[in-house]
Coordinates of C-alpha atoms in Angstrom, one line a residue:
X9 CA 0.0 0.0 0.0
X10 CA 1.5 3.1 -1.0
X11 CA 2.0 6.1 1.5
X12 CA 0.1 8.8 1.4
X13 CA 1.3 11.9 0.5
X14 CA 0.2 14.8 3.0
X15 CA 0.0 18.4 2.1
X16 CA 2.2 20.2 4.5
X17 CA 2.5 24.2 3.3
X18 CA 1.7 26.5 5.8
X19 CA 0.3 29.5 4.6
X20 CA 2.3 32.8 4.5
X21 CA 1.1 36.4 5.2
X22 CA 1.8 39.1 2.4
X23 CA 4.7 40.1 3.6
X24 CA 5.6 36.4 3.7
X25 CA 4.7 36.0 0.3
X26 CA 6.4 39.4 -1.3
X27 CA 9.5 38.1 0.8
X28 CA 9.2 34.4 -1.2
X29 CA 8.8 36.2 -4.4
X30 CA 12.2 38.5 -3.5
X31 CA 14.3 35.4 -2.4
X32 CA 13.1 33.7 -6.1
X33 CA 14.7 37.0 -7.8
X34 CA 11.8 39.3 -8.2
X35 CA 12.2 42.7 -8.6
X36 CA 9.7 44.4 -6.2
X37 CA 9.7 48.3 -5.8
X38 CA 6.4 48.8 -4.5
X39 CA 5.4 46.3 -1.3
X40 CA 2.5 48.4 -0.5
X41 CA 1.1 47.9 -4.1
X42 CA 2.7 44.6 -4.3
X43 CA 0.4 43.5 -1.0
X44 CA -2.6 45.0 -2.3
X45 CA -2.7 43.0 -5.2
X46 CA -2.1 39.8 -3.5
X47 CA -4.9 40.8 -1.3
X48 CA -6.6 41.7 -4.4
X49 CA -6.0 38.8 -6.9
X50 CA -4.4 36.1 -5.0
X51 CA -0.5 35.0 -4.3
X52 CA -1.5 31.6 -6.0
X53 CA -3.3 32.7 -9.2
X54 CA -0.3 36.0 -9.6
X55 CA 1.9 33.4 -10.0
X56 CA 0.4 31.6 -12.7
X57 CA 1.6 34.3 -14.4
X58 CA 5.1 34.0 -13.2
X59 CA 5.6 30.9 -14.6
X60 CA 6.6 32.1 -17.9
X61 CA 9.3 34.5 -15.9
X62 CA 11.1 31.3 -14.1
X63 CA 14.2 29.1 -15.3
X64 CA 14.1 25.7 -16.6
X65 CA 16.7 23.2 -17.2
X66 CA 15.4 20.3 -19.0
X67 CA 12.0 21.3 -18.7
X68 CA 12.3 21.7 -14.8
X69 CA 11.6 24.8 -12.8
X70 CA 14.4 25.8 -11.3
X71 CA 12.9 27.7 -8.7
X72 CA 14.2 31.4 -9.4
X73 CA 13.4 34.0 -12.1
X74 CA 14.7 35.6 -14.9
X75 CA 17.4 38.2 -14.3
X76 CA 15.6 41.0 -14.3
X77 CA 11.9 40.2 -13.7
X78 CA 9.9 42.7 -12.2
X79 CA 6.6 42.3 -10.2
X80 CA 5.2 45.0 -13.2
X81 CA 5.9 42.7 -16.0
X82 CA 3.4 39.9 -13.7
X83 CA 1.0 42.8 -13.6
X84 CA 1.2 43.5 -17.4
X85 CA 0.7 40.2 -18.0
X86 CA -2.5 39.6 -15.6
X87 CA -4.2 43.2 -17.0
X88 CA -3.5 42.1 -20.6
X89 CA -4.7 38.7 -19.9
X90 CA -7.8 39.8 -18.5
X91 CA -8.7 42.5 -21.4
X92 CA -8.3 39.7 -23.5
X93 CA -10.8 37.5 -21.8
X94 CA -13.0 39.9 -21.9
X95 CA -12.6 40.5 -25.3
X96 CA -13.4 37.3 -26.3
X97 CA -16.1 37.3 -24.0
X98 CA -18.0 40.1 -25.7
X99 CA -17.0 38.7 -29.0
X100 CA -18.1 34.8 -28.5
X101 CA -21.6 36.4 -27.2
X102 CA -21.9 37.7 -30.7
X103 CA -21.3 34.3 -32.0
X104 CA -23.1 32.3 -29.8
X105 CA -26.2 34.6 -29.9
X106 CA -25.8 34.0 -34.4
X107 CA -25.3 30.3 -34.2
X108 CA -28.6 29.6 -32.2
X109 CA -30.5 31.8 -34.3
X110 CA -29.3 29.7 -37.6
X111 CA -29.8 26.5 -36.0
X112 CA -33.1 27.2 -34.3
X113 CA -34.5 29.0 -37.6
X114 CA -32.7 26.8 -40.2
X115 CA -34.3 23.2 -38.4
X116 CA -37.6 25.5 -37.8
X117 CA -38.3 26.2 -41.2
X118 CA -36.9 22.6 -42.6
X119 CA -39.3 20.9 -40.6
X120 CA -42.3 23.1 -40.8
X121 CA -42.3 23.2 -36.8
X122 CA -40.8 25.0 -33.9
X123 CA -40.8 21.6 -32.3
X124 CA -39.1 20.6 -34.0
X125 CA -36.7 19.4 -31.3
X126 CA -39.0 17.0 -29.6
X127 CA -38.4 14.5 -32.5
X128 CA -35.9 11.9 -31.1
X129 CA -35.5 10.6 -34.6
X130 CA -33.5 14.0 -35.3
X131 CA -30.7 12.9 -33.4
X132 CA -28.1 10.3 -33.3
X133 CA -27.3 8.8 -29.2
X134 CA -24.6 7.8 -27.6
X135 CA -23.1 7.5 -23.8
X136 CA -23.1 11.2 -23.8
X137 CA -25.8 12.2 -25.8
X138 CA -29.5 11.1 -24.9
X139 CA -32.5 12.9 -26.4
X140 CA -34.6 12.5 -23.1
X141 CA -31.5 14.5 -21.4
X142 CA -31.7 17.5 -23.7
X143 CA -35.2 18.0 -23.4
X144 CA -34.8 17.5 -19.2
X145 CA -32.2 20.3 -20.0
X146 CA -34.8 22.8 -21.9
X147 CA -37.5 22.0 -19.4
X148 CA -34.8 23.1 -16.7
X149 CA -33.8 26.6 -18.2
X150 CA -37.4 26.8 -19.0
X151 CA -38.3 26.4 -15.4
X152 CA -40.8 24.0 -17.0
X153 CA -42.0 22.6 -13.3
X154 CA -41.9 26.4 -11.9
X155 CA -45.4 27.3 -10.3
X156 CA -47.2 29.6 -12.5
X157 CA -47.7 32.6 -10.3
X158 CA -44.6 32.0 -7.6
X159 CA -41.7 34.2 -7.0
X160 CA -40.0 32.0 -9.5
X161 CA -42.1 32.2 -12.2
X162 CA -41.7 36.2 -11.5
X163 CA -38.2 35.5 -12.5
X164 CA -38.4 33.2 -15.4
X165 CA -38.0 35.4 -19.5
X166 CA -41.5 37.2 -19.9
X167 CA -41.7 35.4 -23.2
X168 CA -41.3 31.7 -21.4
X169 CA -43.8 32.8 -18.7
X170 CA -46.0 34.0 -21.3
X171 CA -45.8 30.2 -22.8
X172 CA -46.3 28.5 -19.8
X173 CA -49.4 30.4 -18.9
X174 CA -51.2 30.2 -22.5
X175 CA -50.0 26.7 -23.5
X176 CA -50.2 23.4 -22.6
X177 CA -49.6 22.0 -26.0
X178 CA -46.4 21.1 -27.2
X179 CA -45.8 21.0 -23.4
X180 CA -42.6 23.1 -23.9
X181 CA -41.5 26.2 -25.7
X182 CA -40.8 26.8 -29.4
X183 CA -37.2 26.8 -30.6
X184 CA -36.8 30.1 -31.1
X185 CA -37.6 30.7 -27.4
X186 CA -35.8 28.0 -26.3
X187 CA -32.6 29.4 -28.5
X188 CA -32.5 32.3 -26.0
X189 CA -31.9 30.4 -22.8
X190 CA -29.5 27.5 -23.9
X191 CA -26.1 28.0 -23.8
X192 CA -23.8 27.7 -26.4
X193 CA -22.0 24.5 -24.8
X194 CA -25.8 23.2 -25.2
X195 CA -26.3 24.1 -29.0
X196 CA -23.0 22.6 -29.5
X197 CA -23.6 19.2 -28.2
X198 CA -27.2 19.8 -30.8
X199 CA -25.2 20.2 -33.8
X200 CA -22.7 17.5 -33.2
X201 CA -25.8 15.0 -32.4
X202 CA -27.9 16.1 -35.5
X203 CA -28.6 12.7 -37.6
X204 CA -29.5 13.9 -40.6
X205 CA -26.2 15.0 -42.4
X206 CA -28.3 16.8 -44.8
X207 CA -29.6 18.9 -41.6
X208 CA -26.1 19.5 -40.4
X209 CA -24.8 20.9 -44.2
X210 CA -27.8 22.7 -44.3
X211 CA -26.2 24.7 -40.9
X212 CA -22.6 24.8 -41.9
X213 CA -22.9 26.0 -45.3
X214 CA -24.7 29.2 -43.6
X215 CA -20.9 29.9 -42.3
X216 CA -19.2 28.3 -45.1
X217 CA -17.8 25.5 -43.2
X218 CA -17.7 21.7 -42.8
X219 CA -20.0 20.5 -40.7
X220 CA -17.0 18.6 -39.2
X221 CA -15.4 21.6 -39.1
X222 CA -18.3 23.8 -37.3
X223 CA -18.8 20.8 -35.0
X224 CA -15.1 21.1 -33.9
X225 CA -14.7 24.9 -33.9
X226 CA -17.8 25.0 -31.9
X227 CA -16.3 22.5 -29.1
X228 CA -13.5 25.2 -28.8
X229 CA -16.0 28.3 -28.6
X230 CA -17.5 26.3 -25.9
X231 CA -14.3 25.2 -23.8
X232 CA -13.2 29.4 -24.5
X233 CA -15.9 30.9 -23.4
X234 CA -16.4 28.7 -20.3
X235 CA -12.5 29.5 -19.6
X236 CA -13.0 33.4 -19.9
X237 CA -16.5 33.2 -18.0
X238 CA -14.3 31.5 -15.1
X239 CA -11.2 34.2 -15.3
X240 CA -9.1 31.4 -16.2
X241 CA -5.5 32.3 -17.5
X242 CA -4.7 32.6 -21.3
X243 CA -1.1 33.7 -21.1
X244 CA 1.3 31.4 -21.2
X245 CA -0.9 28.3 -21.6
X246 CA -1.2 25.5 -24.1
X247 CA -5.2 24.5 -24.4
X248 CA -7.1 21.5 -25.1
X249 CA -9.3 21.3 -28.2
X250 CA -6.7 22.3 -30.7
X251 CA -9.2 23.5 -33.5
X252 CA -9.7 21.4 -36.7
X253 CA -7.3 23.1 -39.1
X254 CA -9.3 24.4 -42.3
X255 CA -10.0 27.7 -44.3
X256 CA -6.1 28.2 -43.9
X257 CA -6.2 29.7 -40.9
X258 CA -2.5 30.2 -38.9
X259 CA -3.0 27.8 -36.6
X260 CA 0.4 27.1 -35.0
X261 CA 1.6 24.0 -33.8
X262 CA 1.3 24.2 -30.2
X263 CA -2.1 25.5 -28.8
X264 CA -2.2 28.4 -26.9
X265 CA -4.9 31.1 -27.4
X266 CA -4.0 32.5 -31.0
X267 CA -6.3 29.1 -32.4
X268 CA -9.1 30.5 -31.0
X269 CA -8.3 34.0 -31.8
X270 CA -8.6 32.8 -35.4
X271 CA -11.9 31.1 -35.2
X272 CA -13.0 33.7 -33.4
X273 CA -12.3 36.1 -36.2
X274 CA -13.8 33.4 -39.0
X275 CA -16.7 33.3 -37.1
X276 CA -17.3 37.7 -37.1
X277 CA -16.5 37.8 -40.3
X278 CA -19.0 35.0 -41.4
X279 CA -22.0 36.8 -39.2
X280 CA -20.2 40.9 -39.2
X281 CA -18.3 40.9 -42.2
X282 CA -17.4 44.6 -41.0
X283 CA -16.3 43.5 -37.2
X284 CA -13.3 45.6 -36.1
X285 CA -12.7 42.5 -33.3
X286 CA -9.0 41.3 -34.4
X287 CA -7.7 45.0 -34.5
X288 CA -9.1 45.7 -31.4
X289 CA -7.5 42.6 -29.8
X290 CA -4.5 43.6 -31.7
X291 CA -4.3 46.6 -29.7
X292 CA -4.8 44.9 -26.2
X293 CA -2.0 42.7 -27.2
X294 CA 0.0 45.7 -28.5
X295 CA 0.2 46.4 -24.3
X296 CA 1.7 43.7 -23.2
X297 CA 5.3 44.3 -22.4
X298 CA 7.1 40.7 -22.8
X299 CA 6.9 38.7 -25.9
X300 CA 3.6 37.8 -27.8
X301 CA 4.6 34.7 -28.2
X302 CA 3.3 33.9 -24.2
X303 CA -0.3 34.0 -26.0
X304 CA 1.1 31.8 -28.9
X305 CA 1.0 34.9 -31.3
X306 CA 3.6 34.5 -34.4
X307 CA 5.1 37.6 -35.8
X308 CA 2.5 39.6 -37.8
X309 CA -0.2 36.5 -36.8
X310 CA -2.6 39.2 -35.7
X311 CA -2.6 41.5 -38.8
X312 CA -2.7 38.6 -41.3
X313 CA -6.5 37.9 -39.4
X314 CA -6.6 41.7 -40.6

């Protein structure tokens, strides 16, 4: 029986912590900012940052910083990191908010119903897909079991409420309300679980794409936007879901966030062919202060999306 491991750091107080960062070969001119962002974002998350400032030998932290490193370039780092987020934020609500409305309206119309999602014969099951699950999902975001009249109902879209109270017959919403309360991690599991290839064409030629393609570059807006929504760091990261490489896109090798930069700007261009998204990005990137390549960026990467 193997031993187990216990978890012995004891926690440090901020002057403990700008001290650690010191020893390791920060440069640190301000310890009354420097503690006020620690109490403010967090010794353990500040030095996600950091990594990209250590040594290595052979892959392996070596448990001190560049020459030179200063707490400001960590603080760079985080505030450009963060703009971005939010950047793609704002952008992948654009997308999201177009790709329900095509499916929703493209199915809608194909089938003659706005029901058309209560046809199991629609979609293809597996261990992770079931058709009785998605439509447990819509009745939850529907609040399909809320008590008309309740303080919950008070809460529920005055377009669903207006459903519920009016309706009994298709027992849930049509698509087109139903579009506005999934998420796009919900439409993305619909498209990749649509039977009828015909259907799934039908969607993906709206964007010019693959349905293969659109499955897999809707995985990634998915994983992105769920990694922004939870202030998870960009910089310096390699992702999963690399991106299936098509429309010659400069996807490089190893994933960091410049993949989904490009899909991101496919996608605009598809829905807002006069989106000014990548040059705005290119000037949050323009701040950062180290080298692009932290956000996998390649030299002129962002003006070729241009």
């Amino acid at each position: 029986m193997l031993k187990k491991r216990q978890f012995q750091k004891k926690p440090l107080n901020f002057t403990e912590l700008i001290q650690k960062m010191s020893d390791k070969g920060m440069r640190i001119a301000d310890h009354e900012f420097a503690c006020r962002t620690l109490r403010n974002v967090g010794y353990y998350r500040l030095t996600g940052y950091g990594l990209a400032f250590e040594t290595y030998e052979n892959r392996q932290r070596l448990g001190q910083f560049k020459p030179g490193t200063s707490f400001d370039q960590l603080i760079n780092a985080y505030a450009v990191d963060s703009k971005l987020r939010s950047s793609i934020l704002e952008a992948i609500e654009r997308i999201e908010v177009a790709m329900r409305s095509i499916i929703s309206h493209k199915l809608s119309v194909q089938y003659k119903t706005a029901h058309w999602y209560l046809d199991p014969s629609l979609f293809k099951e597996n261990d992770t897909f079931k058709h009785s699950s998605l439509i447990r999902e819509i009745a939850r975001n529907t609040g399909k079991s809320i008590t008309l009249g309740s303080d919950k109902d008070q809460l529920r879209e005055i377009f669903i409420r207006h459903y519920y109270q009016h309706y009994d017959d298709p027992e849930l919403p049509p698509s087109w309300m139903v579009a506005e309360v999934l998420s796009i991690g919900n439409w993305s599991k619909i498209y990749e679980h649509l039977a009828i290839s015909r259907d799934r064409k039908l969607i993906s030629s709206e964007l010019d794409l693959s349905p293969p393609t659109l499955e897999s570059w809707l995985h990634c807006l998915t994983f992105i936007r769920n990694a922004c929504a939870h202030h998870g760091r960009l910089f310096a990261r390699i992702l999963p879901l690399p991106p299936k490489r098509d429309k010659n896109l400069p996807f490089t090798k190893h994933n960091y966030v410049f993949n989904f930069i490009c899909v991101i700007s496919y996608f605009l261009n598809q829905i807002e062919p006069d989106n000014t998204w990548c040059t705005e990005v290119h000037g949050i990137i323009s701040e950062l202060e180290c080298d692009t390549k932290y956000f996998g960026i390649p030299k002129n990467g962002l003006i070729n999306l241009l």
